[in-house]
mmCIF file with all atom_site columns, C-alpha atoms in Angstrom:
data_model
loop_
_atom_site.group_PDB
_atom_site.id
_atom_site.type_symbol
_atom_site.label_atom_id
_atom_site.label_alt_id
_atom_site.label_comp_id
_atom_site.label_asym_id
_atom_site.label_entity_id
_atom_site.label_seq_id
_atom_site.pdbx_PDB_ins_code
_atom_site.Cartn_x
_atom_site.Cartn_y
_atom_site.Cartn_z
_atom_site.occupancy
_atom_site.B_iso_or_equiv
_atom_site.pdbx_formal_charge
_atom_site.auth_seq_id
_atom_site.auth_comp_id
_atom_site.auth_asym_id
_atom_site.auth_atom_id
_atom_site.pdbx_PDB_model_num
ATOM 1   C CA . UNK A 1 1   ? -5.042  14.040  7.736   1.00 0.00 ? 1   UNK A CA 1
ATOM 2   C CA . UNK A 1 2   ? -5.876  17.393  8.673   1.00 0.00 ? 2   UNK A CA 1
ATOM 3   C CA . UNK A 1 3   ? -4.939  20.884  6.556   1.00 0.00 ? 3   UNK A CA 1
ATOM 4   C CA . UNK A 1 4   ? -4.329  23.957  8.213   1.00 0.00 ? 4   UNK A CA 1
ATOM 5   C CA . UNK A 1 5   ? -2.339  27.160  7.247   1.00 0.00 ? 5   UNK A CA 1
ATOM 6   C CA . UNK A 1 6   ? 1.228   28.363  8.485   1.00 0.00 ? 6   UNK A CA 1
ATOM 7   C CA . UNK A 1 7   ? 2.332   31.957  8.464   1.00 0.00 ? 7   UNK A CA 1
ATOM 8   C CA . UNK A 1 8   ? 5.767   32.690  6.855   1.00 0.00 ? 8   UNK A CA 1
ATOM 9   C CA . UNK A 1 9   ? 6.813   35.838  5.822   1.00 0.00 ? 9   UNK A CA 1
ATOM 10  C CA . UNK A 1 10  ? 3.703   37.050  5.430   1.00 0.00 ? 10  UNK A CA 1
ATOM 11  C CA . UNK A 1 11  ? 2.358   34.563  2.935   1.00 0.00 ? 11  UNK A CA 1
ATOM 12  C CA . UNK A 1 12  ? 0.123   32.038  3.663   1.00 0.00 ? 12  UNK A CA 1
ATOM 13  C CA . UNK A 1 13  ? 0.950   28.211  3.051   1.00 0.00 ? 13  UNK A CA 1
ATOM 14  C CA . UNK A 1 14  ? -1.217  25.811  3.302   1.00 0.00 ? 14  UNK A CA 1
ATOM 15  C CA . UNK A 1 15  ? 0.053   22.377  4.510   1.00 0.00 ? 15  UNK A CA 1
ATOM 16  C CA . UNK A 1 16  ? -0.946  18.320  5.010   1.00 0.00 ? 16  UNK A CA 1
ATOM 17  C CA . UNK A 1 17  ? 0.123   16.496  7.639   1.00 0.00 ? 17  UNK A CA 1
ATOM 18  C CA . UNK A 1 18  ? 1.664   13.121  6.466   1.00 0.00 ? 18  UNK A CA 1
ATOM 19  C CA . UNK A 1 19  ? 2.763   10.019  7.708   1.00 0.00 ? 19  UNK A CA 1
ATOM 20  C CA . UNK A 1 20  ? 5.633   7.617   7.214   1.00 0.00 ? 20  UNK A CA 1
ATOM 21  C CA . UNK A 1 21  ? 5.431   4.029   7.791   1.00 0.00 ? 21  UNK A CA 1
ATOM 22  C CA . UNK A 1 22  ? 7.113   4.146   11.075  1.00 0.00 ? 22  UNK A CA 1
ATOM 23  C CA . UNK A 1 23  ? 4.404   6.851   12.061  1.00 0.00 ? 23  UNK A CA 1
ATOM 24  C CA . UNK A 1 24  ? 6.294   9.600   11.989  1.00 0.00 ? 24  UNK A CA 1
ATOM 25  C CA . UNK A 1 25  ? 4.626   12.974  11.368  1.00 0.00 ? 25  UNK A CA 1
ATOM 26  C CA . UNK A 1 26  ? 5.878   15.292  8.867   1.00 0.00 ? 26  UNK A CA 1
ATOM 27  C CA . UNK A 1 27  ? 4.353   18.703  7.932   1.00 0.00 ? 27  UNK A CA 1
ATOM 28  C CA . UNK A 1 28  ? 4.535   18.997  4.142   1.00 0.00 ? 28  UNK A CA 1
ATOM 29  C CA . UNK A 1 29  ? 3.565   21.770  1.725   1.00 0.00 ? 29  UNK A CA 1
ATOM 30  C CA . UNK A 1 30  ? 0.170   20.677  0.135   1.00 0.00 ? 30  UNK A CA 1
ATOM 31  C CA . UNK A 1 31  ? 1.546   21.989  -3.283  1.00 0.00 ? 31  UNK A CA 1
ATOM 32  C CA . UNK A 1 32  ? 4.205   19.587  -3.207  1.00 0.00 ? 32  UNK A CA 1
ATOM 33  C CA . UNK A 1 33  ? 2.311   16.360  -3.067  1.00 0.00 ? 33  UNK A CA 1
ATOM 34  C CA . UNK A 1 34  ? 2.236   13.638  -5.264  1.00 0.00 ? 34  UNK A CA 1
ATOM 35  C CA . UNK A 1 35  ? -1.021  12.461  -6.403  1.00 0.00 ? 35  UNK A CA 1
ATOM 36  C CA . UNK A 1 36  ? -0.745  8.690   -6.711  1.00 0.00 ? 36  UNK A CA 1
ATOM 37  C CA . UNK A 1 37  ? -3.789  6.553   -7.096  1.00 0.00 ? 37  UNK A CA 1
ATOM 38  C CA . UNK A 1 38  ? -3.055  2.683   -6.318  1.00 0.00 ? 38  UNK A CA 1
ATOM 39  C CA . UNK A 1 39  ? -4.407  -0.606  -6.098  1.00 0.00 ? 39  UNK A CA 1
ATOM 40  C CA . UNK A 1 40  ? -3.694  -3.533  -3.467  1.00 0.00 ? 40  UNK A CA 1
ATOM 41  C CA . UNK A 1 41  ? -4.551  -7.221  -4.089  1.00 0.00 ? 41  UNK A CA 1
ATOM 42  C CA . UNK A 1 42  ? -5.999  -9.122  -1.127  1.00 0.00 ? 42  UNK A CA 1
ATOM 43  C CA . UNK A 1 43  ? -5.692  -12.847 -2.017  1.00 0.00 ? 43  UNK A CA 1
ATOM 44  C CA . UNK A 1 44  ? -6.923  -15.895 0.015   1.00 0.00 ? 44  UNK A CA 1
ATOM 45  C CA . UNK A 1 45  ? -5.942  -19.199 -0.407  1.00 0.00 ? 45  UNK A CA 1
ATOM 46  C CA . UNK A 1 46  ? -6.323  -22.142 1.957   1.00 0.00 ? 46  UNK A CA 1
ATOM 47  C CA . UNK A 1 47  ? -7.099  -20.181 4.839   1.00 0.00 ? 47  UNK A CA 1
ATOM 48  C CA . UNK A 1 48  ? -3.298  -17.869 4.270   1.00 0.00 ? 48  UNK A CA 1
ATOM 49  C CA . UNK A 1 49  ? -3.810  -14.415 2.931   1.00 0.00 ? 49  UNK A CA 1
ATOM 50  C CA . UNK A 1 50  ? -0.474  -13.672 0.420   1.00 0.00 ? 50  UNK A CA 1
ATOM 51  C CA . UNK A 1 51  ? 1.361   -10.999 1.897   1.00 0.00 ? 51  UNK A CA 1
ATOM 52  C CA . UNK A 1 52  ? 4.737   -8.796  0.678   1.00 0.00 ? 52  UNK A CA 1
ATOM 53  C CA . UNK A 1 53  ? 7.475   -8.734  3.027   1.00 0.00 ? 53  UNK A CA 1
ATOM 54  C CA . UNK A 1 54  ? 8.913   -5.262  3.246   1.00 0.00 ? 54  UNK A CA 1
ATOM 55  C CA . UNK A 1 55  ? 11.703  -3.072  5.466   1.00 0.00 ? 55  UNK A CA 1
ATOM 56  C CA . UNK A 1 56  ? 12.408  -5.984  7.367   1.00 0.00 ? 56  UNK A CA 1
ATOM 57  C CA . UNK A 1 57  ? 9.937   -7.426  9.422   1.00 0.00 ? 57  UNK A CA 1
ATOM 58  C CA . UNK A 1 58  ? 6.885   -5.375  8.196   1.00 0.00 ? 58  UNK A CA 1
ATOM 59  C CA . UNK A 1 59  ? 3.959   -6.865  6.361   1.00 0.00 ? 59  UNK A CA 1
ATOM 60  C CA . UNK A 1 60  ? 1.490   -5.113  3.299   1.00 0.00 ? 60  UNK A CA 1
ATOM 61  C CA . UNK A 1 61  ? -0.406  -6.397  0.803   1.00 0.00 ? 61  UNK A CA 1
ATOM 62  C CA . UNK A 1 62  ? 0.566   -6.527  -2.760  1.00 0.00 ? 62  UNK A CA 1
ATOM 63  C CA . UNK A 1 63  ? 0.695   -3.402  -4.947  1.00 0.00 ? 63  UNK A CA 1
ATOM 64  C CA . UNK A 1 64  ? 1.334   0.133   -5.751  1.00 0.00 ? 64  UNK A CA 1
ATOM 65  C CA . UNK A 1 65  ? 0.847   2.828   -7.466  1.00 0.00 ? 65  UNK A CA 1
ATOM 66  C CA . UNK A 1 66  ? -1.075  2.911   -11.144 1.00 0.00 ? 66  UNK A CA 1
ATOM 67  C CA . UNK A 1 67  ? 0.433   3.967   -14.285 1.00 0.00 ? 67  UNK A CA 1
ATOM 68  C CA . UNK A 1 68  ? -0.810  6.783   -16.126 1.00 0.00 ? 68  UNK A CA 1
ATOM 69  C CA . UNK A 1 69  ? -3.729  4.992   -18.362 1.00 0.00 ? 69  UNK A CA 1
ATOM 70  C CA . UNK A 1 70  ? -3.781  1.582   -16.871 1.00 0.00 ? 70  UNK A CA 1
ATOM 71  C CA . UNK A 1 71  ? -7.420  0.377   -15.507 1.00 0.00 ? 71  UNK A CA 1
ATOM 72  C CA . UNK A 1 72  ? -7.040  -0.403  -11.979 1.00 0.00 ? 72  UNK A CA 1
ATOM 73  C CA . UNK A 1 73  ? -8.343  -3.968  -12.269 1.00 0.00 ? 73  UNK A CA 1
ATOM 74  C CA . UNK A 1 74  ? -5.842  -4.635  -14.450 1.00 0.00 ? 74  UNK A CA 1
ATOM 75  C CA . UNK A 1 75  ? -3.136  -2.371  -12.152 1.00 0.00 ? 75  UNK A CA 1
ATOM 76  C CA . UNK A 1 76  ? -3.645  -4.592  -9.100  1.00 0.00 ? 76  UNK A CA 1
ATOM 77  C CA . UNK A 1 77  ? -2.932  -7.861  -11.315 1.00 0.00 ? 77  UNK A CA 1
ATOM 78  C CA . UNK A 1 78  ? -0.230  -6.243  -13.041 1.00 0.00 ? 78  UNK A CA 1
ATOM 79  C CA . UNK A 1 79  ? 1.243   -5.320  -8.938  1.00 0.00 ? 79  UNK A CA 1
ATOM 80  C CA . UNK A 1 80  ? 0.127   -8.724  -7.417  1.00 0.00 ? 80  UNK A CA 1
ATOM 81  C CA . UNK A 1 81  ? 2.360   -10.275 -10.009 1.00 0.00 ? 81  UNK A CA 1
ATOM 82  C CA . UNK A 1 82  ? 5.639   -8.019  -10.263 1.00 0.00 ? 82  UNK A CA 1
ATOM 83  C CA . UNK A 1 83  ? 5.463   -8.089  -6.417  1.00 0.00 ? 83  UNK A CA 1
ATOM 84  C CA . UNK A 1 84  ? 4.669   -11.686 -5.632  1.00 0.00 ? 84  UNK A CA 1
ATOM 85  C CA . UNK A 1 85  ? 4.910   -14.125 -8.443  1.00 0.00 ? 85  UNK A CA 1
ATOM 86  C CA . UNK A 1 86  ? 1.475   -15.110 -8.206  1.00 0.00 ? 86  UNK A CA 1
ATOM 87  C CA . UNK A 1 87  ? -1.304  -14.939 -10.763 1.00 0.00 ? 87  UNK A CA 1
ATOM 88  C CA . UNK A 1 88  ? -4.703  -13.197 -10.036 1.00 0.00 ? 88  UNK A CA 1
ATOM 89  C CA . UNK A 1 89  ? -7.955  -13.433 -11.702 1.00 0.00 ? 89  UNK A CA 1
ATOM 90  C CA . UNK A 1 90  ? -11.316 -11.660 -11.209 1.00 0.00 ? 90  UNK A CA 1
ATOM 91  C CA . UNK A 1 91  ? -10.067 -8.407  -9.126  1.00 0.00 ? 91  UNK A CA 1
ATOM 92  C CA . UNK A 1 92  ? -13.574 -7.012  -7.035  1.00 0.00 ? 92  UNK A CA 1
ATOM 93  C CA . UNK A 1 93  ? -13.464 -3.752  -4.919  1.00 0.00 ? 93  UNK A CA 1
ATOM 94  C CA . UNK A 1 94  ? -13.731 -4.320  -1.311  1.00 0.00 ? 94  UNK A CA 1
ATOM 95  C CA . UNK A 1 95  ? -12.429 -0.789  -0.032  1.00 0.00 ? 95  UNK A CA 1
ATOM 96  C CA . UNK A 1 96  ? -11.633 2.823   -0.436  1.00 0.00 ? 96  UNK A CA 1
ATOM 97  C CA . UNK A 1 97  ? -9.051  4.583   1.410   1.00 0.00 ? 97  UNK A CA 1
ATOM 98  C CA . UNK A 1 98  ? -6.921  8.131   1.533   1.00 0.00 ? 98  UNK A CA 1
ATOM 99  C CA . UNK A 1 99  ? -3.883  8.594   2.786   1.00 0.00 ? 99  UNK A CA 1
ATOM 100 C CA . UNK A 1 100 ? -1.213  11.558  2.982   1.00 0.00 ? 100 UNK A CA 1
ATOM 101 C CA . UNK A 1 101 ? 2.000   9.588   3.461   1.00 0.00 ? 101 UNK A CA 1
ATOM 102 C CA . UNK A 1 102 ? 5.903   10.801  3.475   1.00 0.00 ? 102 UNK A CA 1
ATOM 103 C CA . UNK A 1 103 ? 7.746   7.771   1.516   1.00 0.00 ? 103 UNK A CA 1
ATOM 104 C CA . UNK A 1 104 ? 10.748  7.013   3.888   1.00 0.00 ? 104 UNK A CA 1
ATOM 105 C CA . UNK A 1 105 ? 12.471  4.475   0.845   1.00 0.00 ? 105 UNK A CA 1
ATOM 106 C CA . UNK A 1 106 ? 16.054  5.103   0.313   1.00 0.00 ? 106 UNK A CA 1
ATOM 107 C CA . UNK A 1 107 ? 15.307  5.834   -3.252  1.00 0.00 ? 107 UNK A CA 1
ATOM 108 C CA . UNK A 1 108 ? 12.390  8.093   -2.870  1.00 0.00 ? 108 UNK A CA 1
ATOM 109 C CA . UNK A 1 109 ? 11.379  10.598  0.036   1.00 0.00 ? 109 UNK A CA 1
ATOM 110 C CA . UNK A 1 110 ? 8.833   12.411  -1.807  1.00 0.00 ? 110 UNK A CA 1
ATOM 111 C CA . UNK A 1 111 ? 5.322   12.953  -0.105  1.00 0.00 ? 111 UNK A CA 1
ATOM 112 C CA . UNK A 1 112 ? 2.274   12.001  -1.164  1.00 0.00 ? 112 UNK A CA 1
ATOM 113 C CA . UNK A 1 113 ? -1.772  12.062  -1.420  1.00 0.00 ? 113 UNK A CA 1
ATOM 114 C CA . UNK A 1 114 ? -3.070  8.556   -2.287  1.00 0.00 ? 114 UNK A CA 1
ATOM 115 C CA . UNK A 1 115 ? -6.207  6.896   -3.071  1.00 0.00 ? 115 UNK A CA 1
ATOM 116 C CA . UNK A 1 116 ? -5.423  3.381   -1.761  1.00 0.00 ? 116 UNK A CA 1
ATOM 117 C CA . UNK A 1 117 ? -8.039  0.663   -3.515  1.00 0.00 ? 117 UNK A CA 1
ATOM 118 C CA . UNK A 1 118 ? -8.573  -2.404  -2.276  1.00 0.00 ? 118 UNK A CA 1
ATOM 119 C CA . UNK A 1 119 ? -9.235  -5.930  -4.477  1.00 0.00 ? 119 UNK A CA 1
ATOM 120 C CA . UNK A 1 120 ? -10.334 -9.221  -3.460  1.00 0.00 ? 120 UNK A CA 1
ATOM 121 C CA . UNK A 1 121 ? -8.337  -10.855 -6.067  1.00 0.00 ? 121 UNK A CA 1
ATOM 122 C CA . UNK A 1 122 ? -8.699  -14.737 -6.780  1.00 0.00 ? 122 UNK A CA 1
ATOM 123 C CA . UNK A 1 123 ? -5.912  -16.915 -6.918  1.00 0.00 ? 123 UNK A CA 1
ATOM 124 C CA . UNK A 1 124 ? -5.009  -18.888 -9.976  1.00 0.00 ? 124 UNK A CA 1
ATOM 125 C CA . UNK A 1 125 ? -1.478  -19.865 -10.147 1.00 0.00 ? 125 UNK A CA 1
ATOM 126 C CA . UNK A 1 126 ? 2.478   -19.407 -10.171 1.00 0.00 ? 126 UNK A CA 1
ATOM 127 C CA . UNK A 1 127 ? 5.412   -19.681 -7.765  1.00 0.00 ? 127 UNK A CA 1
ATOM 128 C CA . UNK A 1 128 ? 6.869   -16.938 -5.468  1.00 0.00 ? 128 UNK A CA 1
ATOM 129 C CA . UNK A 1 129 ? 9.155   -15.114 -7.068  1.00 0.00 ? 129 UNK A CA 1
ATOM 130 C CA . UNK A 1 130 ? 11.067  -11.545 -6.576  1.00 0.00 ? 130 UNK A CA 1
ATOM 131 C CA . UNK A 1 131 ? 12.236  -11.786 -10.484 1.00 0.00 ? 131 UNK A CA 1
ATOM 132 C CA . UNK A 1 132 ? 9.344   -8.681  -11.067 1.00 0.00 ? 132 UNK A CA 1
ATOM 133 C CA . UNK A 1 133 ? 11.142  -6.538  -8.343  1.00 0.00 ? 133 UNK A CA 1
ATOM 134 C CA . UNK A 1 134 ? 11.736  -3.178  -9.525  1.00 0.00 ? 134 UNK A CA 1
ATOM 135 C CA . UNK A 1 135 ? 14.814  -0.952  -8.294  1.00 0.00 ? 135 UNK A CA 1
ATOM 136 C CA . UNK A 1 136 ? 12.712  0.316   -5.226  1.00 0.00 ? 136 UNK A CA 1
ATOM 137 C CA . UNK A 1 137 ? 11.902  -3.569  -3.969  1.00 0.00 ? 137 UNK A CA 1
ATOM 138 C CA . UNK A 1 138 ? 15.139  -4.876  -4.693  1.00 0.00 ? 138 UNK A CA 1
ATOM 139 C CA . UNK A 1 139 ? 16.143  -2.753  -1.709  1.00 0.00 ? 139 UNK A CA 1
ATOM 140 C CA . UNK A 1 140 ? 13.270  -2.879  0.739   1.00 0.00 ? 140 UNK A CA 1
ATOM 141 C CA . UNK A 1 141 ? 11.480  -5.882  0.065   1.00 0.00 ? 141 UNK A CA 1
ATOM 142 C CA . UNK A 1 142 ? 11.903  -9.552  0.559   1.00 0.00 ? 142 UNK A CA 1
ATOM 143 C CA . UNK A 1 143 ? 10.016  -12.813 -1.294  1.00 0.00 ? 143 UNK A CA 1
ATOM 144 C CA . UNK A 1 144 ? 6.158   -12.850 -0.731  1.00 0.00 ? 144 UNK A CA 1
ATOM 145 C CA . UNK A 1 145 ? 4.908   -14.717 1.575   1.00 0.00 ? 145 UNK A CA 1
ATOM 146 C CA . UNK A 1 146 ? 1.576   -16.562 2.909   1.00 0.00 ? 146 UNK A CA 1
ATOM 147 C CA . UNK A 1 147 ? 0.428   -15.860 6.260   1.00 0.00 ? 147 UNK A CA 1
ATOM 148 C CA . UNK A 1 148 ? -2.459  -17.633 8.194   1.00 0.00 ? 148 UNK A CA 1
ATOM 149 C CA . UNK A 1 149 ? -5.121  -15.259 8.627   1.00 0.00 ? 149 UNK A CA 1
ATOM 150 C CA . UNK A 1 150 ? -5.158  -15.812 12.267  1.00 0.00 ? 150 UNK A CA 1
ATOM 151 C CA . UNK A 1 151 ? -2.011  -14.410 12.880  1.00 0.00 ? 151 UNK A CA 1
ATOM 152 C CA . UNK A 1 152 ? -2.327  -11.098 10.804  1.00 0.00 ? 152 UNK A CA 1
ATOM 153 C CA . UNK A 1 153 ? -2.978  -9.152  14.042  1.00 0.00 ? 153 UNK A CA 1
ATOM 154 C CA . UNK A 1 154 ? -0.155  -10.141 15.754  1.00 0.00 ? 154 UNK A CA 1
ATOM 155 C CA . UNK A 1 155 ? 1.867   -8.257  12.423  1.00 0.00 ? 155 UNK A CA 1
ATOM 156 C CA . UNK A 1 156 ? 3.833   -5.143  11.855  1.00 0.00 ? 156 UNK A CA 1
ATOM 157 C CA . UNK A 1 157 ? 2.282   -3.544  9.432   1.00 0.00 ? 157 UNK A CA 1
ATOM 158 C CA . UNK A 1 158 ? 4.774   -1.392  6.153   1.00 0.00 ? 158 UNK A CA 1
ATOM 159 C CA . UNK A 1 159 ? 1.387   0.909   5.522   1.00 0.00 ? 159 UNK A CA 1
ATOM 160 C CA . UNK A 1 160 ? 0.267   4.110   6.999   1.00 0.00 ? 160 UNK A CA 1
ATOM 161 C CA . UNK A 1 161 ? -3.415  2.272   6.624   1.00 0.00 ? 161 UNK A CA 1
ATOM 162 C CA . UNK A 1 162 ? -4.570  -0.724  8.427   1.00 0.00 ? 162 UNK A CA 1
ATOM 163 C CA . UNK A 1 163 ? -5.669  -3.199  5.497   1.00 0.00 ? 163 UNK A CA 1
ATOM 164 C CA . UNK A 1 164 ? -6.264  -5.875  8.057   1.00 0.00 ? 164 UNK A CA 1
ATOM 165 C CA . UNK A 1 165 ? -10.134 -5.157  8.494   1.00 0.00 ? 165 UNK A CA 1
ATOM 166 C CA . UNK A 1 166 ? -10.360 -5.726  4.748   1.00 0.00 ? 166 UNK A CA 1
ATOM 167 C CA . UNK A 1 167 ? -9.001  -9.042  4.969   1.00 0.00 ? 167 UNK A CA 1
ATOM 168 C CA . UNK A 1 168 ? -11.398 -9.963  7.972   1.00 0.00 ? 168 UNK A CA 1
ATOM 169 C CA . UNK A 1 169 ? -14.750 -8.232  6.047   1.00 0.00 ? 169 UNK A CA 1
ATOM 170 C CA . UNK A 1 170 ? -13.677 -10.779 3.327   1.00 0.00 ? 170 UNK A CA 1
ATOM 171 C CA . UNK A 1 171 ? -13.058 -14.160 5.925   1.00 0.00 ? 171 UNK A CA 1
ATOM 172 C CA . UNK A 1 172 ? -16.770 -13.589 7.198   1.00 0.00 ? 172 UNK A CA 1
ATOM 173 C CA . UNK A 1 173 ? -18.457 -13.079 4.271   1.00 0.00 ? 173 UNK A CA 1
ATOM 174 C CA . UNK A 1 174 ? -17.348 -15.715 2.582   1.00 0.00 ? 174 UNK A CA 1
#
């Protein structure tokens, strides 16, 4: 999003605009963002893409942010599984995106500046499950599921980025 410079009291502050996941704007003090580097799994299996169910009716793909340390390979199969159940081998970049987003979670309302990377991940086993929920999901999240990948468009989407063109790149390539 852009960056420009408000005048208050003489003092010059610069500022991000950032975006919730309803799409609400929010003009937020570019020294109080959050970095927060994260991974998302994209996983395919018999023609359904695994998707996490979040804030009701909205749709994103597995994942989060990384811990401080932790290879991001190994952060999107760590996510895939807490969030979904589901077991994930061989995790390939497919995408690169940034994003200034204002978290609108009842637990956290901080803003922040994210690199969002995206996985192909393949699919290799377990059950849907919520047991890897942590405090945050337990709230705003529901039990995985898989969608066909014809009807992603038709989806409300719990992401200020569209991760749908990722999933498509992947369906016709492969």
């Amino acid at each position: 999003m852009r960056k420009y410079y408000l005048c208050h009291n003489h003092l010059m502050i610069k500022t991000t605009i950032c975006v919730d996941i309803y799409g609400n704007r929010f003009d937020i003090a570019t020294d109080s963002l959050t970095w927060r580097p994260a991974v998302y799994g994209i996983v395919i299996k018999d023609s359904e893409v695994l998707l996490s169910k979040q804030f009701g009716n909205k749709y994103g793909l597995p994942g989060g942010g990384l811990k401080l340390g932790e290879i991001p390979e190994d952060g999107v199969i760590r996510e895939i599984k807490e969030e979904t159940g589901i077991d994930v081998i061989n995790p390939k970049i497919t995408g690169l995106e940034n994003s200034f987003f204002k978290s609108s979670h009842s637990i956290d309302n901080n803003a922040y500046h994210s690199l969002l990377i995206y996985y192909i991940c393949e699919y290799s086993g377990g059950q849907l499950s919520t047991s890897g929920f942590d405090k945050d999901e337990r709230i705003n999240s529901e039990l995985a599921e898989w969608i066909n990948v014809d009807d992603i468009d038709s989806l409300e989407l719990a992401s200020t980025v569209d991760f749908r063109p990722y999933i498509k790149k992947h369906i016709l390539t492969n």
